[in-house]
Amino acid sequence: MKNKSNLLLLSALLGGLLFSFLFWEERLALNLLIYSVYLLTITYLNPEVIKSTKLHIYGSVHLFTAILVVVNNSDLTLVSYYISMIMFIGFGHHQQLRTVFMAFFATALQMITVPFNAIKALSEVSIGNFNLKPVFKIIKYVFIPLIIVIIFTTLYSAASSVFDHYTELILTNIADFFKNIFGFLFEDLSIERFIHFCFGLVITASLIFTFFDKSFIKIELECKEKLIRIRRNLKQTSVLNELASAFTGSLLTKKLALKTEYITAIISFGALNLLLLFLNGIDIWWLWLGNGKNLAETNYSAELHDGTNVLIFSIILAMAIIVYFFRGNLNFYSKGKLIRILAFAWMIQNFVLIISVIVRDAHYIEFYGLTHKRIGVLVFALLCSIGLITVYIKIANQKTLFYLLKTNGNIWFVLLLTFSLINWDVFIAKYNLAKSDVISIDAQYLLSLSDKTLPVLDKNRAKLHFTPGTDLSYRTYPSPETAEFYQKQLDQRIGFFKERYEEVSWLSWNFQDWKTAEYFGIK
């Protein structure tokens, strides 16, 4: 135990120093890969962490995302990196967890409780016969009151300007006192750099110290994937039920009889099927077949742009309603065949609605090219489709909500990794410029993409000009600029890239910046 505490404390200290060296005034690139290798090494050396297959899988995935940051260096790869790190820490330190959401929760607890974990580890440090346990017995009595005092001091300062004035005066005097005593330490060392080191120390410690209370694992282990019929206890209540009944009476808290709930579900799904049938009929006539295009010309653009978000939200809400009605004993109702037919019919209609969303988005892409938002709509449509499929499996095989969370969480994580393989900015720029003869080029948008697109834009300088719309004539455009304006803006972007590239060290190296620098002959 003592050797373990010594190892983790030393690792946290070295991690803080490494963090400050790698990330101080640098861009996130190769330095993230180096930091991840260090983090993986310490985790595997930690005797408290079980070296299981799960640890190897999520460790490899995190290393893979770190390499992707170096290769693609996009915002999406950074998101994948951070999420994979959270998953690796969560599943690595708590390997009995089964869902990505609980892994997130476990990692969050580790980061929040890092002061307590650090104090616990420090109290176990031993050098020969000397140990710090007696010292930290005193500190633990002071630490919590100190945190409480700081919180209420902040609140009282916000409530009273006079109190805030005196608090600021006291803190300034304390800061001056310590500056006079320890100021010589920062003559050659920037205090900002020291704070950066402290931040790295806290981050590293939060990623290697395990949260010692694992009772939340037991809660998740009790969750089942298969529904079990439970006899209801109508007399049983809870604090939430009592609180709800205080405001709504029995309207929300009264438990419906199974037959009553069944009839309610039949009416709901029947009405929703008719409503969605009407909407799908309109979309098929107007969007799929194009017969209503002239009739809707005055607001067609608005419907394509604004209606998509609403439709996606409606699909998510539809899944929530289905999950609500099939959350319990209604799955086992002997006369429940009709409700299943209506629910499955509504799912099929929601699939039709997803196709309509894709058709709406395809119209935009056909006439105005690709953007991040239009790609995002397609991704959301894919996620909604997967969600509906898993909801179908839940109803058909009498699965629980826990099954939905576990399955969809894993699928979302795999899709995130898959989409991170694509260099989207370059893909968008190449696609739009290749289609410049049939789509409207938004030069301003292309010039707003990341620096990795600069070689593509430089090769297609002649195409960077305002192009009027070829269809959907009621679309609102930004004020068009001249071709010379966009050429000048591109030159400025190239100049900014050169300055940025020459300012950072090898720690900020990534493949995309290197390719761009090679193209423009920047050393």
XYZ file of C-alpha atoms in Angstrom:
523
model
C 0.000 0.000 0.000
C 2.826 2.372 0.940
C 4.767 1.601 -2.249
C 1.591 2.148 -4.284
C 1.000 5.571 -2.701
C 4.616 6.602 -3.257
C 4.411 5.528 -6.913
C 1.162 7.407 -7.607
C 2.286 10.603 -5.859
C 5.619 10.609 -7.707
C 3.770 9.880 -10.967
C 1.382 12.794 -10.373
C 4.303 15.145 -9.696
C 6.204 14.020 -12.800
C 2.941 14.221 -14.773
C 2.476 17.842 -13.712
C 6.011 18.687 -14.867
C 5.476 16.804 -18.138
C 2.109 18.563 -18.648
C 3.741 21.977 -18.239
C 6.580 21.057 -20.620
C 4.296 19.603 -23.301
C 1.422 22.096 -23.394
C 2.808 25.480 -22.357
C 2.143 27.850 -25.296
C 1.816 24.894 -27.667
C -0.970 23.586 -29.903
C -2.594 20.224 -29.189
C -0.923 17.679 -31.456
C 2.088 15.400 -30.857
C 2.197 16.519 -27.213
C -1.170 14.849 -26.588
C 0.203 11.536 -27.870
C 3.228 11.790 -25.563
C 1.020 12.637 -22.580
C -1.259 9.689 -23.360
C 1.694 7.287 -23.526
C 2.759 8.508 -20.076
C -0.790 8.146 -18.723
C -1.137 4.621 -20.140
C 2.234 3.611 -18.698
C 1.383 4.817 -15.187
C -2.044 3.171 -15.324
C -0.512 -0.180 -16.293
C 2.098 0.165 -13.530
C -0.590 0.939 -10.945
C -0.983 -2.293 -8.904
C -4.582 -1.356 -8.038
C -5.662 -1.512 -11.704
C -6.573 -4.983 -12.974
C -4.810 -5.839 -16.257
C -7.905 -7.188 -17.978
C -8.990 -7.445 -21.608
C -11.279 -4.446 -21.084
C -8.306 -2.336 -19.975
C -6.288 -3.424 -23.035
C -9.173 -2.587 -25.401
C -9.898 0.894 -24.069
C -6.190 1.621 -23.645
C -5.609 0.740 -27.309
C -8.609 2.838 -28.372
C -7.296 5.847 -26.459
C -3.851 5.457 -28.009
C -5.518 5.193 -31.420
C -7.400 8.486 -30.900
C -4.174 10.174 -29.774
C -2.559 9.082 -33.050
C -5.609 10.396 -34.934
C -5.045 13.819 -33.342
C -1.528 13.835 -34.780
C -2.675 12.610 -38.201
C -5.963 14.504 -38.756
C -5.736 17.232 -36.075
C -9.398 18.253 -36.225
C -11.905 19.314 -33.594
C -13.670 15.966 -33.952
C -10.463 14.011 -33.289
C -9.925 16.102 -30.153
C -13.450 15.265 -28.988
C -12.747 11.577 -29.665
C -9.478 11.878 -27.755
C -11.063 13.339 -24.627
C -14.006 10.937 -24.657
C -11.724 7.915 -25.141
C -9.572 9.151 -22.253
C -12.639 9.392 -20.014
C -13.703 5.900 -21.092
C -10.229 4.474 -20.479
C -10.016 5.983 -16.988
C -13.594 5.054 -16.097
C -13.463 1.450 -17.306
C -9.817 0.985 -16.327
C -10.295 1.886 -12.671
C -13.807 0.436 -12.406
C -13.834 -2.587 -14.685
C -17.171 -3.924 -13.485
C -18.954 -1.014 -15.170
C -21.028 -1.870 -18.234
C -22.172 1.430 -19.773
C -20.266 4.393 -21.177
C -22.459 6.745 -19.141
C -21.373 5.217 -15.831
C -17.761 5.313 -17.051
C -18.207 9.054 -17.588
C -19.695 9.355 -14.111
C -16.837 7.378 -12.533
C -14.186 9.559 -14.207
C -16.041 12.715 -13.157
C -16.037 11.474 -9.557
C -12.300 10.854 -9.758
C -11.665 14.383 -10.983
C -13.957 15.974 -8.390
C -12.525 13.971 -5.491
C -8.856 14.330 -6.444
C -8.053 16.460 -3.325
C -9.474 13.744 -1.039
C -7.712 10.968 -2.943
C -4.431 12.888 -2.868
C -4.706 13.484 0.885
C -5.496 9.804 1.394
C -2.445 8.823 -0.659
C -0.191 11.349 1.106
C -1.242 10.032 4.500
C 0.044 6.594 3.450
C 3.447 7.842 2.257
C 6.349 6.429 4.229
C 10.096 7.115 3.979
C 11.842 4.765 6.356
C 10.220 5.229 9.746
C 8.853 8.652 8.821
C 5.268 8.969 7.563
C 2.832 11.835 7.018
C -0.225 10.240 8.611
C -0.149 12.320 11.833
C 0.116 15.542 9.826
C -2.876 14.697 7.642
C -4.958 13.765 10.661
C -4.853 17.470 11.485
C -5.337 18.600 7.873
C -8.512 16.557 7.366
C -10.147 18.499 10.209
C -9.252 21.806 8.540
C -9.792 21.000 4.848
C -13.601 20.669 4.743
C -14.252 23.749 6.957
C -11.862 25.728 4.748
C -13.778 24.758 1.589
C -17.085 25.702 3.254
C -15.691 29.073 4.377
C -14.433 29.824 0.840
C -17.837 28.993 -0.694
C -19.768 31.216 1.716
C -17.203 34.011 1.460
C -17.807 34.024 -2.297
C -21.586 34.117 -1.791
C -21.441 36.914 0.772
C -19.090 38.918 -1.467
C -21.611 38.679 -4.296
C -24.417 39.792 -1.955
C -22.671 42.780 -0.335
C -20.368 45.251 -2.069
C -18.951 46.424 1.290
C -18.174 42.849 2.349
C -16.619 42.266 -1.092
C -14.427 45.382 -0.666
C -13.018 44.237 2.677
C -12.588 40.645 1.458
C -10.619 41.843 -1.560
C -8.511 44.089 0.695
C -7.678 41.187 3.024
C -6.828 38.831 0.152
C -4.618 41.491 -1.467
C -2.658 41.945 1.757
C -2.235 38.180 2.113
C -1.057 37.924 -1.496
C 1.443 40.774 -0.976
C 2.732 39.073 2.172
C 3.469 35.809 0.365
C 4.854 37.692 -2.630
C 7.373 39.487 -0.413
C 8.454 36.206 1.171
C 8.451 33.897 -1.859
C 8.823 36.470 -4.657
C 12.452 35.509 -5.267
C 11.265 32.094 -6.467
C 9.453 33.699 -9.410
C 12.187 36.095 -10.548
C 13.233 33.605 -13.222
C 10.048 31.534 -13.226
C 6.737 32.931 -14.485
C 3.957 32.672 -11.937
C 1.605 31.866 -14.843
C 3.856 28.918 -15.730
C 3.742 27.754 -12.104
C -0.067 27.903 -12.127
C -0.017 25.933 -15.392
C 2.142 23.289 -13.686
C -0.290 23.119 -10.751
C -3.160 22.672 -13.186
C -1.290 19.824 -14.902
C -0.570 18.282 -11.518
C -4.273 18.281 -10.610
C -5.291 16.874 -14.011
C -2.711 14.092 -13.882
C -3.582 13.213 -10.290
C -7.278 13.049 -11.136
C -6.529 10.577 -13.933
C -4.314 8.187 -11.967
C -5.843 8.204 -8.467
C -8.800 5.852 -8.141
C -12.012 7.029 -6.496
C -12.042 4.875 -3.357
C -15.813 4.641 -2.849
C -17.161 2.242 -5.508
C -20.689 1.832 -4.206
C -22.090 3.243 -7.465
C -20.744 0.128 -9.237
C -23.059 -2.006 -7.110
C -25.995 0.168 -8.220
C -25.243 -0.465 -11.893
C -24.675 -4.184 -11.317
C -28.260 -4.425 -10.070
C -29.551 -3.121 -13.425
C -30.868 -5.871 -15.699
C -31.183 -5.987 -19.483
C -34.249 -8.234 -19.485
C -37.607 -7.003 -18.221
C -39.203 -8.932 -15.346
C -42.883 -8.713 -14.520
C -43.327 -7.102 -11.087
C -46.519 -7.027 -9.037
C -47.281 -3.428 -8.156
C -47.642 -2.261 -4.561
C -50.201 0.529 -4.824
C -49.612 1.565 -1.205
C -45.871 2.047 -1.650
C -44.793 5.664 -2.048
C -41.646 7.778 -2.191
C -40.419 11.265 -1.387
C -40.724 12.303 -5.063
C -44.297 11.010 -5.252
C -45.248 12.849 -2.074
C -43.663 16.062 -3.386
C -45.471 15.739 -6.750
C -48.790 15.054 -5.065
C -48.436 18.246 -3.018
C -48.653 20.289 -6.237
C -50.729 18.104 -8.564
C -52.828 15.980 -6.263
C -53.246 12.493 -7.663
C -53.051 13.574 -11.320
C -49.395 12.635 -11.741
C -48.836 10.286 -8.817
C -51.813 7.962 -9.125
C -50.699 4.639 -10.591
C -52.809 3.581 -13.516
C -54.278 0.097 -13.662
C -52.701 -2.007 -16.385
C -55.882 -2.028 -18.474
C -56.267 1.759 -18.118
C -52.653 2.284 -19.162
C -53.217 -0.049 -22.114
C -56.255 1.911 -23.321
C -54.346 5.193 -22.903
C -51.493 3.801 -24.982
C -53.897 2.556 -27.704
C -55.503 5.979 -28.027
C -52.129 7.745 -27.990
C -50.447 5.525 -30.585
C -53.564 5.461 -32.752
C -53.815 9.269 -32.837
C -50.071 9.690 -33.369
C -50.101 7.203 -36.256
C -52.855 9.168 -38.013
C -51.059 12.465 -37.391
C -47.732 11.188 -38.671
C -49.412 9.506 -41.643
C -50.742 12.901 -42.702
C -47.287 14.518 -42.332
C -45.533 11.701 -44.179
C -48.089 11.924 -46.988
C -47.308 15.622 -47.414
C -43.530 14.981 -47.379
C -43.775 12.126 -49.894
C -45.903 14.269 -52.227
C -43.825 17.430 -51.941
C -40.294 16.266 -51.147
C -39.940 12.743 -52.496
C -41.978 13.197 -55.687
C -41.521 16.978 -56.023
C -45.170 17.531 -56.973
C -45.778 20.282 -54.440
C -42.611 22.268 -55.096
C -44.267 25.114 -56.975
C -47.046 25.350 -54.398
C -44.566 25.667 -51.539
C -42.025 27.853 -53.334
C -42.561 30.820 -51.049
C -41.398 28.988 -47.931
C -39.568 25.942 -49.302
C -36.151 27.160 -48.182
C -37.406 27.947 -44.688
C -38.962 24.504 -44.369
C -35.761 22.799 -45.469
C -33.640 24.814 -43.048
C -35.850 25.142 -39.966
C -38.020 22.033 -40.245
C -35.168 19.525 -40.096
C -34.243 20.278 -36.468
C -37.882 20.016 -35.391
C -38.316 16.683 -37.160
C -35.209 15.215 -35.533
C -36.461 16.365 -32.122
C -39.852 14.783 -32.844
C -38.179 11.449 -33.652
C -36.247 11.525 -30.366
C -39.460 12.402 -28.512
C -41.252 9.528 -30.276
C -38.653 7.071 -29.001
C -39.055 8.465 -25.482
C -42.853 7.982 -25.604
C -42.484 4.380 -26.808
C -39.972 3.651 -24.044
C -42.340 5.192 -21.477
C -45.332 3.011 -22.374
C -43.232 -0.148 -22.652
C -41.287 0.445 -19.457
C -42.959 -2.218 -17.319
C -45.780 -4.717 -17.080
C -47.497 -3.536 -20.283
C -44.910 -5.691 -22.078
C -46.536 -8.768 -20.490
C -50.198 -7.814 -21.004
C -51.987 -10.815 -22.525
C -54.172 -8.620 -24.775
C -51.350 -6.297 -25.790
C -51.015 -7.376 -29.428
C -52.771 -4.284 -30.788
C -50.548 -1.827 -28.923
C -47.463 -3.570 -30.267
C -48.806 -3.348 -33.828
C -49.544 0.378 -33.378
C -46.119 1.003 -31.806
C -44.303 -0.854 -34.593
C -46.371 1.041 -37.198
C -45.365 4.325 -35.574
C -41.707 3.248 -35.659
C -41.977 2.471 -39.379
C -43.555 5.878 -39.952
C -40.717 7.489 -38.016
C -38.299 5.728 -40.361
C -40.207 7.356 -43.239
C -39.821 10.667 -41.409
C -36.060 10.090 -41.193
C -35.981 9.534 -44.960
C -37.793 12.864 -45.360
C -35.133 14.531 -43.206
C -32.431 13.036 -45.442
C -34.283 14.206 -48.581
C -34.548 17.738 -47.145
C -30.835 17.745 -46.372
C -30.005 16.292 -49.794
C -31.752 19.248 -51.453
C -29.453 21.644 -49.622
C -26.346 19.624 -50.471
C -27.426 19.355 -54.121
C -27.734 23.118 -54.582
C -25.367 24.587 -51.974
C -22.753 21.914 -51.260
C -21.568 20.395 -48.013
C -21.224 22.095 -44.641
C -20.607 20.767 -41.153
C -24.257 21.314 -40.214
C -25.582 19.430 -43.244
C -23.262 16.520 -42.499
C -24.404 16.733 -38.878
C -28.035 16.326 -39.985
C -27.124 13.093 -41.794
C -25.284 11.855 -38.696
C -28.281 12.640 -36.474
C -30.542 10.839 -38.939
C -28.261 7.793 -38.687
C -28.307 7.932 -34.870
C -32.102 8.231 -34.862
C -32.357 5.197 -37.147
C -30.125 3.170 -34.831
C -32.170 4.392 -31.864
C -35.413 3.224 -33.465
C -33.906 -0.186 -34.266
C -32.791 -0.668 -30.650
C -36.208 0.487 -29.403
C -37.793 -2.146 -31.662
C -35.486 -4.796 -30.177
C -36.399 -3.592 -26.685
C -40.132 -4.075 -27.325
C -39.824 -7.289 -29.340
C -37.495 -8.964 -26.830
C -38.817 -7.264 -23.652
C -35.589 -5.408 -22.850
C -35.063 -2.699 -20.228
C -34.077 0.957 -20.471
C -30.643 -0.100 -19.195
C -30.258 -2.226 -22.338
C -31.032 0.816 -24.514
C -28.497 2.994 -22.700
C -25.793 0.342 -22.813
C -26.302 -0.574 -26.487
C -26.704 2.956 -27.845
C -23.807 4.263 -25.759
C -21.453 1.663 -27.238
C -22.721 2.307 -30.774
C -22.309 6.084 -30.413
C -18.739 5.627 -29.222
C -17.849 3.358 -32.168
C -19.438 5.802 -34.636
C -17.504 8.689 -33.082
C -14.253 6.822 -33.653
C -15.307 5.948 -37.212
C -16.200 9.534 -38.142
C -12.914 10.748 -36.632
C -11.052 8.851 -39.350
C -12.323 11.327 -41.969
C -10.704 14.718 -42.458
C -14.009 16.562 -42.793
C -12.716 20.068 -43.533
C -10.628 18.873 -46.469
C -13.450 16.601 -47.626
C -15.937 19.518 -47.618
C -13.562 21.856 -49.452
C -12.689 19.291 -52.124
C -16.323 18.273 -52.657
C -17.680 21.830 -52.976
C -14.899 23.014 -55.276
C -15.202 19.903 -57.466
C -18.939 20.643 -57.846
C -18.451 24.368 -58.457
C -20.111 24.158 -61.869
C -23.416 22.860 -60.439
C -23.600 24.248 -56.863
C -23.433 27.686 -55.305
C -19.957 28.263 -53.910
C -19.892 30.012 -50.523
C -16.321 31.317 -50.623
C -16.671 32.940 -47.211
C -17.557 29.594 -45.636
C -14.696 27.772 -47.381
C -12.251 30.393 -46.118
C -13.536 29.856 -42.578
C -12.412 26.202 -42.571
C -9.232 25.101 -40.805
C -5.696 25.681 -42.069
C -5.445 22.157 -43.445
C -7.692 23.258 -46.349
C -5.324 26.049 -47.478
C -3.540 23.934 -50.159
C -6.914 22.903 -51.630
C -8.133 26.509 -51.674
C -4.863 27.759 -53.172
C -5.139 25.242 -56.022
C -8.690 26.461 -56.746
C -8.230 30.216 -56.354
C -10.180 30.924 -59.532
C -13.301 29.313 -58.037
C -13.338 31.529 -54.927
C -16.021 33.994 -55.936
C -19.679 34.627 -55.224
C -22.031 32.254 -57.059
C -25.774 32.972 -57.227
C -28.198 30.214 -56.272
C -29.248 27.709 -58.934
C -32.491 26.806 -57.160
C -34.465 27.480 -53.970
C -34.537 31.115 -55.108
C -35.919 32.489 -51.861
C -32.764 31.642 -49.891
C -31.152 34.641 -48.154
C -27.506 35.215 -49.103
C -24.799 37.177 -47.310
C -23.613 40.271 -49.137
C -21.407 39.010 -52.003
C -17.814 40.225 -52.284
C -15.556 40.489 -55.303
C -13.130 37.755 -56.349
C -10.231 40.043 -55.420
C -11.558 40.253 -51.852
C -11.493 36.470 -51.449
C -8.005 36.223 -53.008
C -6.709 38.768 -50.505
C -8.412 36.956 -47.631
C -6.802 33.667 -48.698
C -3.364 35.311 -48.800
C -3.933 36.644 -45.289
C -4.880 33.153 -44.072
C -1.690 31.730 -45.587
C 0.357 34.465 -43.886
C -1.285 33.800 -40.511
C -0.578 30.088 -40.895
C 3.096 30.765 -41.609
C 3.414 32.929 -38.490
C 1.665 30.345 -36.305
C 3.646 27.431 -37.710
C 6.991 29.138 -37.073
C 6.086 30.136 -33.500
C 5.529 26.643 -32.054
C 8.018 23.843 -31.392
C 8.146 20.187 -32.403
C 5.658 19.422 -29.621
C 2.897 20.957 -31.776
C 3.792 18.891 -34.845
C 0.960 17.211 -36.688
C 0.725 15.667 -40.132
C -1.831 18.114 -41.583
C 0.149 21.232 -40.627
C 3.301 19.591 -41.945
C 1.628 18.867 -45.309
C 0.368 22.448 -45.528
C 3.804 23.848 -44.670
C 5.442 21.591 -47.259
C 2.985 22.793 -49.907
C 3.799 26.464 -49.263
C 7.524 25.823 -48.728
C 7.471 26.889 -45.066
C 10.312 25.579 -42.892
